Coordinates of C-alpha atoms in Angstrom, one line a residue:
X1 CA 29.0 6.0 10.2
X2 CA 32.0 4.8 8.8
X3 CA 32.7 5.4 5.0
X4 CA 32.9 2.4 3.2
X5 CA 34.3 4.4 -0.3
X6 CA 36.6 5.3 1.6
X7 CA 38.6 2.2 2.8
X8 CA 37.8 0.8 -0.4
X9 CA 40.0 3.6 -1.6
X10 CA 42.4 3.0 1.3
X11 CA 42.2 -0.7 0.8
X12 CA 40.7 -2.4 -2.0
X13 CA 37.1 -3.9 -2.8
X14 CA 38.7 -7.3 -1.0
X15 CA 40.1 -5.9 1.7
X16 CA 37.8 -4.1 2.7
X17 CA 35.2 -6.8 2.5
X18 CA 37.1 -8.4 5.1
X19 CA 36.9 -5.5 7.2
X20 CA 33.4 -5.2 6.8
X21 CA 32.1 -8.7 8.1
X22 CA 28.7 -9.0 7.6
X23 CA 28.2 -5.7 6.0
X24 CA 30.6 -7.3 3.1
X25 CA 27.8 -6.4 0.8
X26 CA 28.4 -2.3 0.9
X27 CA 31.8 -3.0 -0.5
X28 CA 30.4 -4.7 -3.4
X29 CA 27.5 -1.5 -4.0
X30 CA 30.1 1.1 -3.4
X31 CA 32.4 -0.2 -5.4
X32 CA 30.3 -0.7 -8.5
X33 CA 29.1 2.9 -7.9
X34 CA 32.3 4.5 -8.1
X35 CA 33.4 2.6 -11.0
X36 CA 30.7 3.7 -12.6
X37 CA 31.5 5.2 -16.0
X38 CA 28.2 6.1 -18.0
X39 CA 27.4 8.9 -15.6
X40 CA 23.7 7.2 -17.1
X41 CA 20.9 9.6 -14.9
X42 CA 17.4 8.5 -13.7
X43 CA 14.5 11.0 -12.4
X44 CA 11.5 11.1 -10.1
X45 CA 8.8 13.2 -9.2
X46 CA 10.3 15.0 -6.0
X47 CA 6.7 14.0 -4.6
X48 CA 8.2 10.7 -3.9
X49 CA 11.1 12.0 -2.5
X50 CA 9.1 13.1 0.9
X51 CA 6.0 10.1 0.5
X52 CA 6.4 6.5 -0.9
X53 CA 4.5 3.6 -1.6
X54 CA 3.9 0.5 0.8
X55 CA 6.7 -2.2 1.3
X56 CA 4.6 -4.8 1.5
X57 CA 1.2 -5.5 0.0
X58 CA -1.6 -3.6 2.4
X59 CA -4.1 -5.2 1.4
X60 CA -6.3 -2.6 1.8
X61 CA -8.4 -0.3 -0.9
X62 CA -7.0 3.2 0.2
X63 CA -3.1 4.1 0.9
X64 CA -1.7 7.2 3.1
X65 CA 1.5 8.3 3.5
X66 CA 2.7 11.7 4.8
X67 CA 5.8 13.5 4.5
X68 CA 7.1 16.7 5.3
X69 CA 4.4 19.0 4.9
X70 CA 3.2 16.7 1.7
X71 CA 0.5 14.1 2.0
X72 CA -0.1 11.2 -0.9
X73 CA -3.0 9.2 -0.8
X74 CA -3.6 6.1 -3.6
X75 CA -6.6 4.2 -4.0
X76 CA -6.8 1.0 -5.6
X77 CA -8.4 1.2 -9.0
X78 CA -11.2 -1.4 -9.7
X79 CA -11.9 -4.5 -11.9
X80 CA -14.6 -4.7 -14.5
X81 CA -16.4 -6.6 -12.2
X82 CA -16.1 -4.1 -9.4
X83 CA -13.2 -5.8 -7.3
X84 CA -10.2 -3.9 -5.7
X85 CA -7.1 -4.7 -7.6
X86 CA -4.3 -3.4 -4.9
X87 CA -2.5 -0.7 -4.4
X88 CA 0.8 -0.8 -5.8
X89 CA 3.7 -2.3 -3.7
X90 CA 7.4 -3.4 -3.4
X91 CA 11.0 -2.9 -4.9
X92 CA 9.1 -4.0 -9.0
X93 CA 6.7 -1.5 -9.1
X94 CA 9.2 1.1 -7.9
X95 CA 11.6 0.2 -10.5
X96 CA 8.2 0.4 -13.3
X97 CA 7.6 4.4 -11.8
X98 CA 11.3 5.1 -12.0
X99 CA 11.5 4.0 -15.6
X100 CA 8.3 5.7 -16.9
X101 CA 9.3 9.3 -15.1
X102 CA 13.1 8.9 -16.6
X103 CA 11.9 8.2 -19.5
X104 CA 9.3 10.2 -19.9
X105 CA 11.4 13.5 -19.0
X106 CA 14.3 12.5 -21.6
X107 CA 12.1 12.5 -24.4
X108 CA 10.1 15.2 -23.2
X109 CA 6.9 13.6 -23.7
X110 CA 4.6 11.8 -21.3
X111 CA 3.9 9.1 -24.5
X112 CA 6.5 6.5 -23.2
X113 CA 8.2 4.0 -25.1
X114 CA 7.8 0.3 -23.3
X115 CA 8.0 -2.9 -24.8
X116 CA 11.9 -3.5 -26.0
X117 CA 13.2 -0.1 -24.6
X118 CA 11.4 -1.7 -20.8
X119 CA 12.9 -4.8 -21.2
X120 CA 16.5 -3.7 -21.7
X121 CA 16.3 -1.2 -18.7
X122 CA 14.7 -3.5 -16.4
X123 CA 17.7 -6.2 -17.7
X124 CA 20.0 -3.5 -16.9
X125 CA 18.5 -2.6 -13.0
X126 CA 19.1 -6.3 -12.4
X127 CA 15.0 -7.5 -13.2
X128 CA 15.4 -9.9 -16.0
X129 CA 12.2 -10.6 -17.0
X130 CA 11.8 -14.5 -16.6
X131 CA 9.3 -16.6 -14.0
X132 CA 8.8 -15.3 -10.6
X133 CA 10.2 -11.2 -11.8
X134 CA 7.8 -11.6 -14.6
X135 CA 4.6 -12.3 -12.6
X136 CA 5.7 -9.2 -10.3
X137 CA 6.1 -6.8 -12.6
X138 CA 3.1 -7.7 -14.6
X139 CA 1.1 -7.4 -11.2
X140 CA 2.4 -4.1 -10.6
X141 CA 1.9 -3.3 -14.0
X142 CA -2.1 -3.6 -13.6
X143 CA -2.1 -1.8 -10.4
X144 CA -0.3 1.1 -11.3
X145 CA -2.4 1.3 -14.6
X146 CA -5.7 1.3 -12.6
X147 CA -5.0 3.5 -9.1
X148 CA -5.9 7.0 -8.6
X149 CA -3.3 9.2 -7.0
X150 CA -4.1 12.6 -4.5
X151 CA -1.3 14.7 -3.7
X152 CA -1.6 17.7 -0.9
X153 CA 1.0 20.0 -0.4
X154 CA 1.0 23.0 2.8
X155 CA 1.3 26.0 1.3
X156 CA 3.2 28.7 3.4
X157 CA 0.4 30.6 4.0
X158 CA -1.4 27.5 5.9
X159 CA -3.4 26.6 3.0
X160 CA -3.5 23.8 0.9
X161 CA -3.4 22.6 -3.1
X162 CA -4.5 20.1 -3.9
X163 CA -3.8 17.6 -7.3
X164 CA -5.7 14.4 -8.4
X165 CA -4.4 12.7 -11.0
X166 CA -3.4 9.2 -11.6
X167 CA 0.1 7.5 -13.0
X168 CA -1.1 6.7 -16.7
X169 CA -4.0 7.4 -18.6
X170 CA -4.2 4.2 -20.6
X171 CA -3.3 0.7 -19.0
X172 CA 0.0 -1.3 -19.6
X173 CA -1.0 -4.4 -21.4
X174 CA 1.2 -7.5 -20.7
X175 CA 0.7 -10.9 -22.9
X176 CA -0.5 -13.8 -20.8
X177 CA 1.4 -16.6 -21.1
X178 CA 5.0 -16.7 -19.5
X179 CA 7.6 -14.5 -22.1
X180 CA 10.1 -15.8 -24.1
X181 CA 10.5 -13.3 -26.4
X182 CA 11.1 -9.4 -25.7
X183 CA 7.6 -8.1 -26.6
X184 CA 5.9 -8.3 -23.5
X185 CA 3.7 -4.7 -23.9
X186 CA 2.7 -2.7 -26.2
X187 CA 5.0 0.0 -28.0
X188 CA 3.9 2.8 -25.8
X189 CA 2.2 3.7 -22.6
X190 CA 0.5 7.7 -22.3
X191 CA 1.0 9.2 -18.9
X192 CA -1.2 11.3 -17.0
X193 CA -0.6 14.3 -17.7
X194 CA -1.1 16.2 -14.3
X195 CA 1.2 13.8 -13.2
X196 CA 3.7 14.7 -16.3
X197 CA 3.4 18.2 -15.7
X198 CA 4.1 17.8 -12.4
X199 CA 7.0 15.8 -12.9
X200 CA 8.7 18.4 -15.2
X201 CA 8.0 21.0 -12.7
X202 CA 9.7 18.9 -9.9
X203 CA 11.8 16.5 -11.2
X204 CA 15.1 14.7 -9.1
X205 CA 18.0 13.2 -10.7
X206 CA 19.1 10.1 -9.6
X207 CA 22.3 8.2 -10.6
X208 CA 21.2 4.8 -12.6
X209 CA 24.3 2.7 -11.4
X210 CA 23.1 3.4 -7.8
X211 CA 19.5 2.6 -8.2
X212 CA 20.5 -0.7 -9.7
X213 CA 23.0 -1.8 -6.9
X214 CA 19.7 -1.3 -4.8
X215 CA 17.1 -2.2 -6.8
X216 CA 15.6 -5.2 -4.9
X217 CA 15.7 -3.3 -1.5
X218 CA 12.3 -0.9 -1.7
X219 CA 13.1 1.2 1.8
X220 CA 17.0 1.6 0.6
X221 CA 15.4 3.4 -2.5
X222 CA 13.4 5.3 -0.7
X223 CA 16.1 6.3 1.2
X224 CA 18.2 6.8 -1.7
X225 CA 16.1 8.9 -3.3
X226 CA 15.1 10.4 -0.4
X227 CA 18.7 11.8 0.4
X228 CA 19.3 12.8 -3.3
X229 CA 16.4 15.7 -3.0
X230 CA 17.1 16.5 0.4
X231 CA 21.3 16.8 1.1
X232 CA 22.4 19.0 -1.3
X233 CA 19.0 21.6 -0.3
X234 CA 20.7 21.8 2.9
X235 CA 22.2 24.8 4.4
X236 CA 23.1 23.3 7.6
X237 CA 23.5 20.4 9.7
X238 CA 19.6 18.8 10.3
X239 CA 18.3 16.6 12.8
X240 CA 16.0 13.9 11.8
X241 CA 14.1 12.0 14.7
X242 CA 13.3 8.7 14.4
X243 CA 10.0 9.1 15.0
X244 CA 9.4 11.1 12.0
X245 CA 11.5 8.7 10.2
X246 CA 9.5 6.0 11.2
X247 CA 6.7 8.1 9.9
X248 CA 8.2 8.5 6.4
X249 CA 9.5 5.2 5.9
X250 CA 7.8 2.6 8.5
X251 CA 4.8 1.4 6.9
X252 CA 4.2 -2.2 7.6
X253 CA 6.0 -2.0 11.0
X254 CA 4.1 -2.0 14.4
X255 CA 6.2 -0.6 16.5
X256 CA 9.2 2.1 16.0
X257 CA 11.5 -0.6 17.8
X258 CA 11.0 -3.1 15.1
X259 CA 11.5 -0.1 12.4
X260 CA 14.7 1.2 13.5
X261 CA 16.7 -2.1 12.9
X262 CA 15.2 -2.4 9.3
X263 CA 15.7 1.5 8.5
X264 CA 19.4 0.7 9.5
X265 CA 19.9 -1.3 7.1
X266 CA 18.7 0.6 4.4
X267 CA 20.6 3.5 4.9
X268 CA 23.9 1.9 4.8
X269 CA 22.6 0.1 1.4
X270 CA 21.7 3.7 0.1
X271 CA 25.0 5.4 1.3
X272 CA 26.9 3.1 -0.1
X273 CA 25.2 3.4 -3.4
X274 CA 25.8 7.5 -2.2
X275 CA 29.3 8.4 -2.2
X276 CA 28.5 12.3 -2.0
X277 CA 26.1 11.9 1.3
X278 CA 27.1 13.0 4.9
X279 CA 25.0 11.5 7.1
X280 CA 25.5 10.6 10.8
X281 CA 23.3 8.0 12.9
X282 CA 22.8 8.4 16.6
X283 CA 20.3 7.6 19.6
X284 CA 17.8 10.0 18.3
X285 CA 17.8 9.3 14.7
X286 CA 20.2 10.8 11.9
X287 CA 21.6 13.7 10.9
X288 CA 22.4 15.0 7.6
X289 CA 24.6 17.5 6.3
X290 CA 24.9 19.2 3.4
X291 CA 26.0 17.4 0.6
X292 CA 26.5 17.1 -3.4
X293 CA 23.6 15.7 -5.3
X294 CA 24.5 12.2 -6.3
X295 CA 24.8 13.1 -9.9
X296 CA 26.6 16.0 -10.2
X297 CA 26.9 18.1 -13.3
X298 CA 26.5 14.1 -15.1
X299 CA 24.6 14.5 -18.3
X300 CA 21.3 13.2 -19.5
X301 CA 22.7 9.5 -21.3
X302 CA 19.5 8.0 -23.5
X303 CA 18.7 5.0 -22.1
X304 CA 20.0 2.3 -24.5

């Protein structure tokens, strides 16, 4: 795959959007990636690194993915009055998990500051909280609060472990009317702490300017993240077929021939936002090579 940072070193931002065509926008991601002077770091559980949520809504009470030799399943939590509230879905609640588990792991405690702190980081990913955004993340916001989350890992051995657990213990409470103001939840939300343990344990470091170039795009930060645990773990070059990418990634696509187009697409949005990745496409999938992690030997920024 061509490298877009590097005819925007060549060439300029400009000129190389004029190269580009329609894939103008990578110019634009790549560019503010590599301008990027905070060096401000995100984390996740490495769990989601190899499973993910669904893109779209699934409308259904229980949620499987599998990844490579790691299974997640989430159930839908329950209303008072029994009903299914959904399984959480999409780019927003995504950007809520990412938020919680950097958080959480800079102040080394699973008792996480929302409210103000939320608001400015969700401004600063590009989700200003207004109308339509505000709706979504509230939404997401119940559904994470309620689900119950099963992890399985392989051990070597053939075995299995197993953890049950959930995201938070207590729910995140939004105010019901439409916001105008920056207090939209209360001060602080308490993880679960299975889930925090697990996250210190495991934790990836992402690089916050890329996530935000993405942000909107849920499979590109799947990707994204996806690449940041696996390239720099590599010893080698490694094949990846696309049927086991379609495996990983595809939910809410029928057919492999109707993923491959969309999957595409989102890894040119993630390399972009990726200067460090090596990663070749090709008639059976992709392969990757090893690379640096995308943050380097950055240091933890407070998020402010």
């Amino acid at each position: 795959m061509g490298d877009v940072h590097e005819l925007i070193l060549k060439h300029g931002k400009t000129q190389t959007k004029d190269l580009l065509g329609t894939d103008r926008v990578l110019a634009d991601i790549a560019s503010a990636v590599m301008s990027d002077e905070t060096g401000r770091m995100g984390f996740t559980y490495s769990g989601f690194c190899l499973t993910a949520l669904p893109h779209r809504n699934p409308k259904i009470e229980t949620w499987r993915r599998d990844g490579h030799r790691i299974t997640l399943l989430i159930e839908s939590g329950k209303s008072r009055q029994g009903d299914p509230i959904g399984i959480p879905y999409g780019s927003t609640a995504r950007m809520i998990l990412l938020y919680l588990q950097t958080r959480a792991l800079q102040t080394d405690s699973r008792f996480v500051e929302i409210g103000r702190s939320m608001n400015a980081w969700l401004d600063r990913m590009g989700l200003s909280i207004g109308g339509n955004t505000y709706r979504q993340v509230r939404e997401q916001g119940r559904r994470i609060s309620a689900c119950h989350l099963t992890f399985f890992h392989e051990r070597d051995d053939g075995g299995e472990v197993r953890h049950n657990g959930a995201f938070v213990e207590n729910a995140l409470h939004f105010s019901r009317s439409e916001p105008n103001q920056n207090e939209l939840w209360q001060d602080t939300v308490e993880l679960n702490d299975k889930f925090f343990r697990a996250m210190k344990e495991h934790p990836v470091p992402v690089l916050e300017a890329a996530i935000r170039q993405i942000s909107g795009k849920s499979m590109a930060l799947d990707v994204y993240i996806w690449l940041a645990y696996r390239l720099h773990r590599l010893n080698g070059p490694t094949n990846v077929s696309w049927p086991a990418l379609y495996g990983q990634f595809g939910s809410g696509f029928k057919a492999l021939k109707h993923f491959k187009p969309e999957f595409t697409k989102s890894l040119k949005l993630a390399l972009a936002a990726y200067p460090e990745a090596q990663v070749e496409l090709s008639q059976a999938g992709i392969v990757l090579h090893q690379s640096h992690a995308p943050v380097g030997d950055r240091k933890v920024h407070a998020l402010r």
